[in-house]
XYZ file of C-alpha atoms in Angstrom:
243
model
C 0.000 0.000 0.000
C 1.372 3.412 -0.985
C 0.867 6.683 0.859
C -1.701 8.628 -1.130
C -1.428 12.460 -1.113
C -4.841 12.445 0.583
C -3.144 10.777 3.597
C -0.972 13.832 4.285
C -3.637 16.007 6.001
C -4.472 13.077 8.282
C -0.832 12.727 9.297
C -0.707 16.450 10.076
C -3.893 16.333 12.129
C -2.463 13.348 13.949
C 0.742 15.254 14.715
C -1.221 18.179 16.179
C -3.479 15.911 18.250
C -0.478 13.913 19.479
C 1.315 17.051 20.616
C -1.799 18.092 22.536
C -2.257 14.644 24.067
C 1.362 14.597 25.252
C 1.098 18.225 26.401
C 4.215 19.355 24.559
C 5.214 22.992 25.120
C 3.902 25.340 22.444
C 7.348 25.935 20.961
C 8.033 22.184 20.673
C 4.563 21.595 19.261
C 5.150 24.148 16.524
C 8.544 22.703 15.622
C 7.282 19.119 15.676
C 4.241 19.869 13.515
C 6.375 21.816 11.034
C 8.907 18.988 10.789
C 6.141 16.387 10.497
C 4.600 18.474 7.723
C 7.922 18.652 5.949
C 8.372 14.882 6.174
C 4.867 14.330 4.841
C 5.362 16.799 1.998
C 8.689 15.257 0.961
C 7.742 11.603 1.416
C 8.584 9.060 -1.252
C 5.314 8.318 -3.065
C 6.283 4.644 -3.051
C 6.469 4.447 0.747
C 3.640 2.929 2.761
C 1.726 4.789 5.508
C 3.577 2.849 8.261
C 6.903 3.943 6.757
C 5.880 7.608 6.801
C 4.410 7.159 10.263
C 7.727 5.709 11.393
C 9.581 8.833 10.239
C 7.100 11.131 11.982
C 7.212 9.128 15.213
C 11.019 9.214 15.198
C 10.761 12.970 14.814
C 8.358 13.087 17.778
C 10.874 11.282 19.980
C 13.380 14.099 19.517
C 10.887 16.351 21.329
C 9.118 13.971 23.707
C 11.729 11.386 24.721
C 12.449 7.797 23.749
C 8.987 6.459 24.638
C 6.478 9.344 24.587
C 3.479 7.092 25.233
C 5.042 5.119 28.122
C 2.671 6.479 30.781
C -0.341 6.045 28.481
C 0.603 2.446 27.723
C 1.055 1.710 31.420
C -2.383 3.186 32.142
C -3.921 1.201 29.260
C -2.471 -2.058 30.564
C -3.641 -1.315 34.089
C -7.137 -0.498 32.837
C -7.316 -3.687 30.788
C -6.217 -5.820 33.740
C -8.918 -4.228 35.905
C -11.577 -5.022 33.329
C -10.307 -8.469 32.342
C -11.958 -10.542 35.132
C -15.417 -9.291 34.222
C -14.809 -9.772 30.513
C -13.374 -13.256 31.079
C -16.451 -14.174 33.108
C -18.666 -12.968 30.270
C -16.727 -15.114 27.785
C -16.879 -18.151 30.077
C -20.663 -17.854 30.385
C -21.221 -17.467 26.632
C -22.742 -20.267 24.570
C -19.954 -19.826 22.017
C -16.787 -18.965 23.903
C -14.670 -18.672 20.773
C -17.047 -16.100 19.284
C -17.121 -14.148 22.552
C -13.320 -14.183 22.870
C -12.997 -13.029 19.258
C -15.507 -10.241 19.890
C -13.702 -8.952 22.973
C -10.325 -9.173 21.246
C -11.791 -6.862 18.600
C -13.374 -4.652 21.262
C -10.010 -4.212 22.970
C -9.000 -1.955 20.093
C -11.091 0.808 21.701
C -8.108 1.339 24.050
C -6.327 3.244 21.314
C -4.452 6.529 21.610
C -2.840 6.243 18.196
C -5.191 8.808 16.678
C -4.196 11.377 19.285
C -7.123 11.132 21.662
C -7.459 9.483 25.033
C -10.054 6.867 25.860
C -10.857 6.576 29.549
C -12.362 3.831 31.685
C -16.014 4.983 31.343
C -15.743 4.993 27.543
C -14.081 1.562 27.478
C -16.693 0.109 29.830
C -19.507 1.554 27.734
C -17.998 0.085 24.571
C -17.523 -3.341 26.132
C -21.092 -3.378 27.465
C -22.436 -2.357 24.070
C -20.441 -5.080 22.359
C -21.652 -7.657 24.872
C -25.084 -7.380 23.253
C -23.767 -7.780 19.700
C -23.001 -11.073 17.988
C -20.583 -11.385 15.113
C -21.707 -12.824 11.791
C -21.886 -16.589 12.484
C -20.760 -17.442 8.960
C -17.604 -15.342 9.346
C -16.979 -16.652 12.863
C -17.277 -20.190 11.562
C -14.777 -19.474 8.825
C -12.297 -17.944 11.276
C -12.763 -20.896 13.624
C -12.016 -23.408 10.863
C -8.972 -21.454 9.679
C -7.591 -21.441 13.222
C -8.326 -25.116 13.831
C -6.690 -26.280 10.612
C -3.660 -23.962 10.574
C -0.370 -25.589 11.472
C 1.307 -22.241 12.134
C -0.507 -19.064 13.141
C 1.068 -15.595 13.355
C -0.748 -12.997 15.431
C 0.415 -9.420 14.792
C -0.348 -7.565 18.017
C -1.644 -4.014 17.981
C -1.904 -1.807 21.077
C -0.939 -1.907 24.727
C -4.011 -2.683 26.812
C -5.662 -4.319 23.818
C -3.077 -7.091 23.964
C -4.410 -8.094 27.400
C -7.876 -8.706 25.939
C -6.161 -10.719 23.201
C -5.296 -13.291 25.885
C -8.917 -14.457 25.767
C -8.581 -15.378 22.094
C -5.007 -16.644 22.215
C -5.812 -19.209 24.896
C -8.446 -20.677 22.559
C -6.111 -21.070 19.587
C -4.320 -24.407 19.044
C -1.566 -24.796 21.634
C 1.985 -24.731 20.341
C 1.076 -23.308 16.946
C 0.914 -19.557 17.616
C 3.601 -16.884 17.328
C 2.733 -13.383 18.520
C 4.760 -10.556 16.980
C 5.026 -7.222 18.811
C 6.813 -4.015 17.834
C 10.587 -3.968 18.049
C 10.687 -0.524 19.663
C 8.395 2.116 21.148
C 6.034 3.716 18.644
C 2.801 5.440 19.658
C 0.920 3.067 21.990
C 1.715 -0.116 20.089
C 2.515 -3.199 22.143
C 6.213 -3.969 22.595
C 7.880 -6.943 24.277
C 7.507 -5.187 27.632
C 3.734 -5.033 27.124
C 3.623 -8.674 26.018
C 5.463 -9.641 29.191
C 3.057 -7.578 31.299
C 0.128 -9.254 29.524
C 1.748 -12.687 30.065
C 1.224 -13.591 26.428
C 3.958 -16.240 26.666
C 1.434 -18.333 28.638
C -0.284 -19.047 25.324
C 2.171 -18.399 22.494
C 5.727 -17.829 21.416
C 6.450 -14.077 21.454
C 8.992 -12.327 19.209
C 9.497 -8.763 18.025
C 9.248 -7.412 14.504
C 12.575 -5.648 14.989
C 10.949 -2.434 13.766
C 9.695 0.780 15.340
C 7.202 1.362 12.503
C 3.511 1.683 13.460
C 2.707 -1.295 11.264
C 4.527 -4.140 9.569
C 7.250 -2.946 7.215
C 8.609 -6.053 5.521
C 12.065 -4.594 4.890
C 12.437 -3.869 8.628
C 11.574 -7.354 9.841
C 14.081 -9.485 11.688
C 14.842 -12.876 10.177
C 12.777 -14.738 12.837
C 9.787 -12.451 12.230
C 10.066 -12.770 8.469
C 10.351 -16.561 8.658
C 7.395 -16.824 11.034
C 5.181 -14.857 8.645
C 6.465 -16.614 5.525
C 5.856 -20.071 7.029
C 2.442 -19.287 8.543
C -0.760 -20.834 7.220
C -2.727 -18.029 8.869
C -1.780 -14.444 9.791
C -4.098 -12.540 12.124
C -3.166 -8.889 11.558
C -4.897 -6.637 14.076
C -5.327 -2.875 13.609
C -2.938 -1.598 10.958
C -0.699 -4.645 11.273
């Protein structure tokens, strides 16, 4: 996927919203937004959105430190752990536990600060309660179930901190010994890194490796050899968010 010129305004809006979310000083905000705008204006038309996002996020770190979203990720993980017992109980009491786990893994994406806005506990609770009354398309769920059951090797590209804790509910229902979870290789927005995977105890259910990249997505040319081999050899890749 290439970065269309129509993507540029979105990147700029994201830069402004990020600066506000992180409460950067006005002078740093102006410099960051100007530099982000310059990167967006000069981007290689062949580059993908994650590649441009990677450049902008590296620029952000010169103003906001090596892991600007560290506190937000910590709060997201803490929030998810607080909510997990109730969600797990809901899954356990469902007639179709796989469907419920899949639904809540999707719902976990509401803990997302990547677009520059914060989502608090009331909003997350409201979203989870709303989703509890919704059932996914049974035909699609059946197809996903069969793909998971028959796959010899499954790669799960993790998305955000916090969200990855809800992913536990799905991962524990995938075939044991067949799943590799890939997290980001370095801090970028609120994406899950190895530290978040450890906090979520994902290794209880799957092998965990990093992509080797600090791009907010999967940039093939950045992948480590283990990550590339895992994806190349997989029968099924579950790519969450913009994975």
